[in-house]
Tab-separated table of C-alpha atoms in Angstrom:
chain	number	residue	atom	x	y	z
A	1	MET	CA	18.454	-37.372	98.645
A	2	GLN	CA	20.970	-38.085	96.005
A	3	SER	CA	21.911	-35.526	93.432
A	4	THR	CA	19.949	-35.269	90.086
A	5	SER	CA	23.478	-34.958	88.522
A	6	PRO	CA	23.556	-37.170	85.420
A	7	GLN	CA	26.956	-38.487	86.399
A	8	SER	CA	27.130	-41.808	88.243
A	9	THR	CA	28.357	-41.918	91.904
A	10	SER	CA	29.154	-45.538	91.954
A	11	GLY	CA	31.868	-47.661	90.274
A	12	ASP	CA	29.702	-50.715	90.425
A	13	PRO	CA	29.102	-51.910	87.026
A	14	MET	CA	25.585	-53.234	88.176
A	15	HIS	CA	24.755	-49.812	89.442
A	16	VAL	CA	21.208	-48.677	88.446
A	17	THR	CA	20.961	-47.124	85.319
A	18	GLU	CA	20.917	-43.116	85.446
A	19	PRO	CA	17.730	-41.228	85.525
A	20	THR	CA	17.773	-39.876	81.973
A	21	GLU	CA	18.662	-43.261	80.328
A	22	THR	CA	15.880	-45.113	82.346
A	23	SER	CA	13.332	-42.547	81.052
A	24	HIS	CA	14.464	-43.070	77.575
A	25	LEU	CA	14.020	-46.677	77.768
A	26	LEU	CA	10.708	-46.507	79.410
A	27	GLU	CA	9.717	-44.066	76.692
A	28	GLN	CA	10.836	-46.785	74.111
A	29	VAL	CA	8.637	-49.544	75.801
A	30	LEU	CA	5.658	-47.191	75.462
A	31	MET	CA	6.481	-46.801	71.734
A	32	GLU	CA	6.876	-50.445	71.343
A	33	MET	CA	3.542	-51.065	72.905
A	34	LYS	CA	1.663	-48.199	70.926
A	35	LYS	CA	2.720	-50.102	67.578
A	36	VAL	CA	0.602	-52.948	68.547
A	37	ILE	CA	-1.947	-51.446	70.871
A	38	VAL	CA	-4.090	-48.739	69.059
A	39	GLY	CA	-5.505	-46.266	71.364
A	40	GLN	CA	-5.779	-47.172	75.116
A	41	ASP	CA	-2.862	-45.040	76.030
A	42	ARG	CA	-4.013	-44.761	79.562
A	43	MET	CA	-4.192	-48.524	80.185
A	44	ILE	CA	-0.727	-49.052	78.729
A	45	GLU	CA	0.757	-46.334	81.107
A	46	ARG	CA	-0.906	-47.689	84.147
A	47	MET	CA	0.211	-51.099	83.398
A	48	LEU	CA	3.866	-49.749	83.335
A	49	VAL	CA	3.076	-47.708	86.454
A	50	ALA	CA	2.153	-50.965	88.210
A	51	LEU	CA	5.261	-52.765	86.868
A	52	LEU	CA	7.644	-50.336	88.226
A	53	ALA	CA	5.993	-49.823	91.454
A	54	ARG	CA	6.033	-53.575	92.084
A	55	GLY	CA	2.103	-53.920	92.056
A	56	HIS	CA	-0.416	-55.392	90.499
A	57	VAL	CA	-3.195	-54.563	87.970
A	58	LEU	CA	-6.638	-55.430	87.229
A	59	LEU	CA	-7.944	-54.384	83.549
A	60	GLU	CA	-11.820	-54.486	83.548
A	61	GLY	CA	-13.596	-54.254	80.064
A	62	VAL	CA	-15.837	-55.897	77.653
A	63	PRO	CA	-14.249	-58.524	75.157
A	64	GLY	CA	-12.202	-57.024	72.465
A	65	VAL	CA	-10.776	-54.057	73.966
A	66	ALA	CA	-7.238	-55.645	73.672
A	67	LYS	CA	-6.530	-56.374	77.568
A	68	THR	CA	-5.196	-59.700	76.698
A	69	LEU	CA	-3.037	-58.490	73.758
A	70	ALA	CA	-1.902	-55.559	75.904
A	71	VAL	CA	-0.457	-58.057	78.798
A	72	GLU	CA	1.164	-60.314	76.085
A	73	THR	CA	2.812	-57.172	74.326
A	74	LEU	CA	4.295	-55.975	77.626
A	75	GLY	CA	5.573	-59.576	78.321
A	76	THR	CA	7.364	-59.133	75.030
A	77	VAL	CA	8.836	-55.762	75.452
A	78	VAL	CA	9.952	-55.867	78.996
A	79	GLY	CA	11.425	-59.489	78.738
A	80	GLY	CA	11.717	-62.123	81.320
A	81	THR	CA	9.137	-65.078	81.611
A	82	SER	CA	5.712	-64.889	80.878
A	83	ALA	CA	2.480	-67.133	81.795
A	84	ARG	CA	-1.143	-67.083	80.622
A	85	LEU	CA	-3.716	-68.530	83.071
A	86	GLN	CA	-7.053	-68.843	81.607
A	87	PHE	CA	-9.449	-68.994	84.794
A	88	THR	CA	-12.383	-71.211	84.633
A	89	PRO	CA	-14.945	-72.317	87.266
A	90	ASP	CA	-13.627	-76.073	87.466
A	91	LEU	CA	-9.861	-74.848	88.360
A	92	VAL	CA	-8.447	-75.881	91.343
A	93	PRO	CA	-5.444	-74.385	93.494
A	94	SER	CA	-2.745	-76.923	92.088
A	95	ASP	CA	-3.541	-75.996	88.514
A	96	ILE	CA	-1.771	-72.694	89.029
A	97	VAL	CA	0.397	-72.734	92.231
A	98	GLY	CA	1.812	-76.313	91.731
A	99	THR	CA	1.434	-79.544	93.893
A	100	ARG	CA	3.334	-82.501	95.015
A	101	VAL	CA	3.663	-85.701	92.976
A	102	TYR	CA	4.615	-88.984	93.937
A	103	ARG	CA	7.190	-90.759	92.073
A	104	PRO	CA	7.197	-94.505	92.113
A	105	SER	CA	10.567	-94.911	90.774
A	106	THR	CA	12.176	-93.044	93.623
A	107	GLU	CA	9.592	-93.858	96.444
A	108	ARG	CA	9.202	-90.111	97.213
A	109	PHE	CA	7.292	-87.150	96.526
A	110	ASP	CA	8.677	-84.224	94.298
A	111	VAL	CA	7.233	-80.909	93.717
A	112	GLU	CA	5.931	-79.945	90.544
A	113	LEU	CA	5.889	-75.857	90.348
A	114	GLY	CA	2.775	-74.451	88.767
A	115	PRO	CA	2.590	-71.681	86.026
A	116	VAL	CA	2.644	-68.665	88.415
A	117	PHE	CA	6.253	-69.156	88.552
A	118	ALA	CA	6.928	-66.602	85.745
A	119	ASN	CA	7.796	-62.916	85.682
A	120	LEU	CA	4.649	-61.837	84.192
A	121	VAL	CA	1.493	-63.637	84.803
A	122	LEU	CA	-1.680	-62.897	82.989
A	123	ALA	CA	-5.047	-64.055	84.946
A	124	ASP	CA	-7.279	-64.066	82.279
A	125	GLU	CA	-11.091	-63.672	83.485
A	126	ILE	CA	-10.083	-63.989	87.178
A	127	ASN	CA	-13.727	-63.525	88.184
A	128	ARG	CA	-14.428	-66.969	86.645
A	129	ALA	CA	-12.174	-68.663	89.405
A	130	PRO	CA	-13.704	-70.072	92.542
A	131	ALA	CA	-13.169	-68.975	96.059
A	132	LYS	CA	-10.191	-71.584	96.472
A	133	VAL	CA	-8.313	-70.639	93.734
A	134	GLN	CA	-8.519	-66.826	94.645
A	135	SER	CA	-7.297	-67.451	98.110
A	136	ALA	CA	-4.470	-69.290	96.742
A	137	LEU	CA	-3.792	-66.151	94.449
A	138	LEU	CA	-3.799	-63.947	97.420
A	139	GLU	CA	-0.473	-65.348	98.957
A	140	VAL	CA	0.911	-65.466	95.386
A	141	MET	CA	0.188	-61.598	94.986
A	142	ALA	CA	0.854	-60.163	98.444
A	143	GLU	CA	3.722	-62.354	99.766
A	144	ARG	CA	5.195	-63.322	96.385
A	145	GLN	CA	5.706	-67.017	97.443
A	146	VAL	CA	3.996	-70.267	97.266
A	147	SER	CA	3.654	-73.001	100.259
A	148	ILE	CA	3.622	-76.480	99.092
A	149	GLY	CA	3.654	-79.511	101.323
A	150	GLY	CA	5.208	-77.161	104.144
A	151	MET	CA	7.806	-75.942	102.004
A	152	THR	CA	7.883	-72.064	100.754
A	153	TYR	CA	9.140	-71.592	96.795
A	154	PRO	CA	9.666	-67.755	96.389
A	155	LEU	CA	8.711	-66.308	93.326
A	156	PRO	CA	11.093	-64.781	90.531
A	157	LYS	CA	11.801	-61.157	90.438
A	158	PRO	CA	10.437	-59.112	89.034
A	159	PHE	CA	6.950	-60.597	89.503
A	160	LEU	CA	3.553	-58.829	88.256
A	161	VAL	CA	-0.008	-60.244	88.123
A	162	LEU	CA	-1.866	-58.690	85.497
A	163	ALA	CA	-5.700	-59.840	85.713
A	164	THR	CA	-8.666	-59.068	83.413
A	165	GLN	CA	-12.305	-59.102	83.952
A	166	ASN	CA	-15.472	-58.848	81.971
A	167	PRO	CA	-17.883	-56.810	83.952
A	168	ILE	CA	-20.997	-57.353	81.715
A	169	GLU	CA	-21.274	-61.188	82.416
A	170	SER	CA	-22.839	-62.605	85.453
A	171	GLU	CA	-23.245	-66.538	84.920
A	172	GLY	CA	-20.321	-68.664	85.994
A	173	VAL	CA	-18.606	-65.567	87.674
A	174	TYR	CA	-17.340	-65.307	91.153
A	175	LEU	CA	-17.204	-61.625	92.222
A	176	LEU	CA	-13.599	-61.047	93.661
A	177	PRO	CA	-13.698	-60.311	97.449
A	178	GLU	CA	-12.691	-57.081	99.073
A	179	ALA	CA	-9.414	-58.673	100.145
A	180	GLN	CA	-8.393	-59.603	96.730
A	181	ARG	CA	-9.201	-56.363	95.050
A	182	ASP	CA	-7.316	-54.752	97.859
A	183	ARG	CA	-4.195	-56.650	96.843
A	184	PHE	CA	-4.360	-54.862	93.287
A	185	LEU	CA	-2.250	-51.606	93.209
A	186	LEU	CA	-4.545	-50.386	90.232
A	187	LYS	CA	-7.833	-51.356	88.822
A	188	VAL	CA	-8.104	-49.910	85.204
A	189	ASP	CA	-11.427	-49.423	83.323
A	190	VAL	CA	-11.009	-50.188	79.537
A	191	PRO	CA	-13.369	-48.691	77.332
A	192	HIS	CA	-14.286	-49.110	73.512
A	193	PRO	CA	-12.036	-47.419	71.100
A	194	GLY	CA	-13.323	-44.429	69.352
A	195	MET	CA	-14.208	-44.262	65.555
A	196	SER	CA	-10.740	-43.148	64.295
A	197	GLU	CA	-9.141	-45.665	66.789
A	198	GLU	CA	-11.154	-48.541	65.427
A	199	LEU	CA	-10.334	-47.446	61.626
A	200	GLU	CA	-6.685	-47.887	62.545
A	201	ILE	CA	-7.287	-51.210	64.270
A	202	VAL	CA	-8.753	-52.339	61.106
A	203	ARG	CA	-6.121	-51.067	58.933
A	204	ARG	CA	-3.356	-52.240	61.013
A	205	MET	CA	-4.336	-55.586	62.420
A	206	SER	CA	-6.492	-57.139	59.389
A	207	VAL	CA	-3.610	-58.409	57.366
A	208	ARG	CA	-0.172	-58.454	58.925
A	209	PRO	CA	-0.350	-57.337	62.671
A	210	PRO	CA	2.574	-55.545	63.798
A	211	ARG	CA	4.919	-57.292	66.582
A	212	ALA	CA	6.694	-55.623	69.242
A	213	ALA	CA	10.528	-55.790	69.970
A	214	GLN	CA	11.983	-56.253	73.389
A	215	VAL	CA	13.458	-53.467	74.771
A	216	LEU	CA	14.242	-54.298	78.440
A	217	ASP	CA	15.805	-57.326	80.135
A	218	THR	CA	14.961	-58.276	83.763
A	219	ALA	CA	18.193	-56.801	85.267
A	220	GLN	CA	17.168	-53.460	83.590
A	221	LEU	CA	13.714	-53.716	84.930
A	222	LEU	CA	14.851	-54.510	88.337
A	223	ALA	CA	16.945	-51.251	88.450
A	224	ALA	CA	14.339	-49.327	87.200
A	225	GLN	CA	12.129	-50.440	90.066
A	226	ASP	CA	15.035	-49.546	92.508
A	227	GLU	CA	15.302	-46.047	90.875
A	228	VAL	CA	11.382	-45.602	91.388
A	229	ASP	CA	12.262	-46.021	95.097
A	230	SER	CA	14.630	-42.940	95.093
A	231	VAL	CA	11.981	-40.472	92.979
A	232	PHE	CA	11.735	-37.538	95.704
A	233	VAL	CA	8.109	-37.252	97.164
A	234	HIS	CA	7.661	-33.772	99.228
A	235	HIS	CA	5.896	-34.010	102.328
A	236	ALA	CA	2.957	-31.757	101.177
A	237	VAL	CA	2.288	-34.354	98.216
A	238	SER	CA	2.344	-37.480	101.025
A	239	GLU	CA	-0.170	-35.570	103.083
A	240	TYR	CA	-2.400	-34.859	99.982
A	241	ALA	CA	-2.391	-38.362	99.324
A	242	VAL	CA	-3.443	-39.470	102.783
A	243	ARG	CA	-6.145	-36.759	102.911
A	244	LEU	CA	-7.829	-38.369	99.673
A	245	VAL	CA	-7.932	-41.621	101.284
A	246	MET	CA	-9.190	-39.863	104.504
A	247	VAL	CA	-12.228	-38.566	102.538
A	248	THR	CA	-13.378	-42.016	101.788
A	249	ARG	CA	-13.327	-43.102	105.452
A	250	ASP	CA	-14.989	-40.212	107.219
A	251	PRO	CA	-16.534	-38.066	104.631
A	252	ALA	CA	-18.688	-35.825	107.101
A	253	ALA	CA	-15.246	-34.806	108.688
A	254	TRP	CA	-13.856	-33.623	105.251
A	255	LYS	CA	-16.581	-31.472	104.024
A	256	ALA	CA	-18.228	-33.972	101.882
A	257	PRO	CA	-21.329	-35.458	104.217
A	258	GLU	CA	-23.305	-36.491	101.224
A	259	LEU	CA	-20.797	-39.383	100.614
A	260	ALA	CA	-21.244	-40.757	103.927
A	261	PRO	CA	-24.531	-43.031	103.094
A	262	LEU	CA	-22.675	-44.203	99.896
A	263	ILE	CA	-19.651	-45.733	101.897
A	264	ALA	CA	-19.839	-48.892	103.678
A	265	SER	CA	-15.896	-49.079	104.277
A	266	GLY	CA	-13.470	-46.688	102.972
A	267	ALA	CA	-10.098	-47.258	101.150
A	268	SER	CA	-7.395	-49.002	103.239
A	269	PRO	CA	-3.901	-48.080	104.054
A	270	ARG	CA	-2.750	-49.935	100.892
A	271	GLY	CA	-4.593	-47.107	99.356
A	272	SER	CA	-2.214	-44.319	100.675
A	273	LEU	CA	0.901	-46.508	100.046
A	274	GLY	CA	-0.443	-47.380	96.498
A	275	LEU	CA	-0.907	-43.578	95.720
A	276	VAL	CA	2.463	-42.561	96.876
A	277	GLN	CA	4.327	-45.394	95.180
A	278	GLY	CA	2.245	-45.270	91.993
A	279	ALA	CA	3.019	-41.443	91.968
A	280	ARG	CA	6.669	-42.187	92.168
A	281	ALA	CA	6.374	-44.771	89.096
A	282	LEU	CA	4.499	-42.354	87.198
A	283	ALA	CA	6.881	-39.670	87.603
A	284	LEU	CA	9.639	-41.684	86.502
A	285	LEU	CA	7.975	-42.523	83.606
A	286	ARG	CA	7.388	-38.926	82.823
A	287	GLY	CA	10.738	-38.213	82.896
A	288	ARG	CA	11.251	-36.790	86.603
A	289	ARG	CA	12.939	-37.561	89.616
A	290	TYR	CA	10.257	-35.940	91.865
A	291	VAL	CA	6.601	-36.185	92.392
A	292	LEU	CA	4.098	-33.511	91.425
A	293	PRO	CA	0.606	-33.184	92.927
A	294	GLN	CA	-0.890	-33.971	89.495
A	295	ASP	CA	0.761	-37.404	89.390
A	296	VAL	CA	-1.431	-38.380	92.533
A	297	THR	CA	-4.462	-36.705	91.098
A	298	ASP	CA	-4.031	-38.551	87.840
A	299	LEU	CA	-3.814	-41.967	89.767
A	300	ALA	CA	-6.475	-41.629	92.498
A	301	VAL	CA	-9.248	-42.887	90.897
A	302	ASP	CA	-7.310	-46.298	89.483
A	303	VAL	CA	-5.844	-46.764	93.140
A	304	LEU	CA	-8.600	-46.153	95.412
A	305	ALA	CA	-12.210	-46.649	93.558
A	306	HIS	CA	-11.868	-50.378	93.838
A	307	ARG	CA	-10.984	-50.410	97.437
A	308	ILE	CA	-14.138	-48.389	98.478
A	309	VAL	CA	-16.781	-50.837	99.649
A	310	LEU	CA	-20.146	-49.354	98.640
A	311	SER	CA	-23.285	-49.283	101.020
A	312	TYR	CA	-26.495	-51.172	100.018
A	313	ASP	CA	-28.187	-47.710	99.002
A	314	ALA	CA	-25.067	-46.809	96.862
A	315	LEU	CA	-25.270	-50.288	94.925
A	316	ALA	CA	-29.147	-50.171	94.532
A	317	ASP	CA	-28.642	-46.768	93.005
A	318	ALA	CA	-25.890	-48.013	90.726
A	319	VAL	CA	-23.349	-45.505	92.243
A	320	PRO	CA	-19.966	-45.904	90.895
A	321	ALA	CA	-17.214	-45.929	93.270
A	322	ARG	CA	-15.040	-43.670	90.929
A	323	SER	CA	-17.691	-40.936	91.482
A	324	ILE	CA	-16.714	-41.030	95.028
A	325	VAL	CA	-13.125	-40.683	94.422
A	326	GLU	CA	-14.116	-37.947	91.797
A	327	LYS	CA	-15.762	-35.972	94.872
A	328	ALA	CA	-12.805	-36.413	97.174
A	329	LEU	CA	-10.519	-34.922	94.444
A	330	ALA	CA	-12.879	-31.993	94.438
A	331	VAL	CA	-13.057	-31.220	98.165
A	332	VAL	CA	-9.327	-32.005	99.048
A	333	ALA	CA	-7.202	-29.154	97.138
A	334	PRO	CA	-3.891	-30.222	96.046
A	335	PRO	CA	-0.737	-28.690	97.346
A	336	VAL	CA	0.901	-26.060	95.581
A	337	VAL	CA	4.301	-27.673	94.964
A	338	ALA	CA	6.200	-25.736	91.928
A	339	PRO	CA	8.300	-28.373	89.582
A	340	ALA	CA	11.307	-26.081	90.247
A	341	GLN	CA	10.790	-26.375	93.983
A	342	ALA	CA	10.503	-30.192	93.774
A	343	ALA	CA	13.263	-30.434	91.613
A	344	SER	CA	15.615	-28.636	93.916
A	345	ALA	CA	14.444	-30.400	97.034
A	346	ALA	CA	15.243	-33.648	95.183
C-alpha cells in the first residue's frame, strides 16, 4: 500500500491528485450542491459515492423532492456532458442508444449515436420505460458500451446513470426486473423535507434560485475515481461486508431464522463488491485513505435492500426490504478496527 505522505511519488504531471487535495475538492462539490439542494444531505452524499465508485444510483421518492434537480446540479458541479432522458411507455431502444440511418446521398448507412453518450445520464422515471428499453439500458449500465449494427461503441469516461422513479404510481409503470435493479450500486429513498427545510426551500427558491458553480473537470474526476481504488480496506472489514450479504442468503445459518420466510433470494455477489467499493468512496469523501466498519454499516441498506427478492408472504405483509438489512446489521457484529490501526495499515 502506498504511503499516506502528502508528498507525491510521481514526477508525472498527470499523476492523481493527492488525498488531501482530493478530499478538499470533494468537500467543495458537496458545498456547491448544498447551495441549491436544501436538506437531502444523505441523497447528495450517496450520489457522490456512486460517482466515485463508478456505480449507478436509483433515486426513489414522490414528486417534488428535488431528485431531478439534484442530478442536474451534480452534472453542473462535476463538469463533463450530461443528458436527460424522460422515459415514457412509447419509448423504443433506438431513442436512447442510437440507430442506423440510411443516407441516400452516399447510398450507405450511418450510425447516429443516442443521448446515452454523455458522462452523466439522467433516466427520469425509469420505471415508465417498457421492457425492451430497460433491456437496452442493461448493456449501457453493465458493459458501458452500445452495440448498433454489429459494431460496438464505448461510452465516454466517466459514465454514470442516475435514475429516478416514483413509488406511488402504478398506471403506465413497468416494475424494474431484478437483473436491472442489481445493476444499480445504490438505491436511495428520498423522503419529504422537514418543516424547517421546507421553509428554507420557500425562501431560497421562490424568487431567484441559486446556481451551483463547476468545481471539477472530467480529468480530476477520473483521478478521484482512481484514488478510490487505492483506499485501504482491512481484511476484517471486507469479511464484515460479506457476512452481511450471507445473512440475506441463509438467515438460519447466521442466527436470523425469522428472516427465512421473508426472502426468496438474497443479495448477489454484486452486493459484496458494491459494499466494499462504496465504502472506499465514502471513506475518501470523508477525508480518509482507509475504510472503517462504520462506512460499510452506513451504506448497507442502500447497497443491499434493492438486491433482495422478497417472498410472497413478505410482499403480502408489506415487509420493507430495508428491515431485512437492518436485521442483518443487528445480528452481525462489526469488527473492532481502530482508526489508528487502519491508518497505520494503510
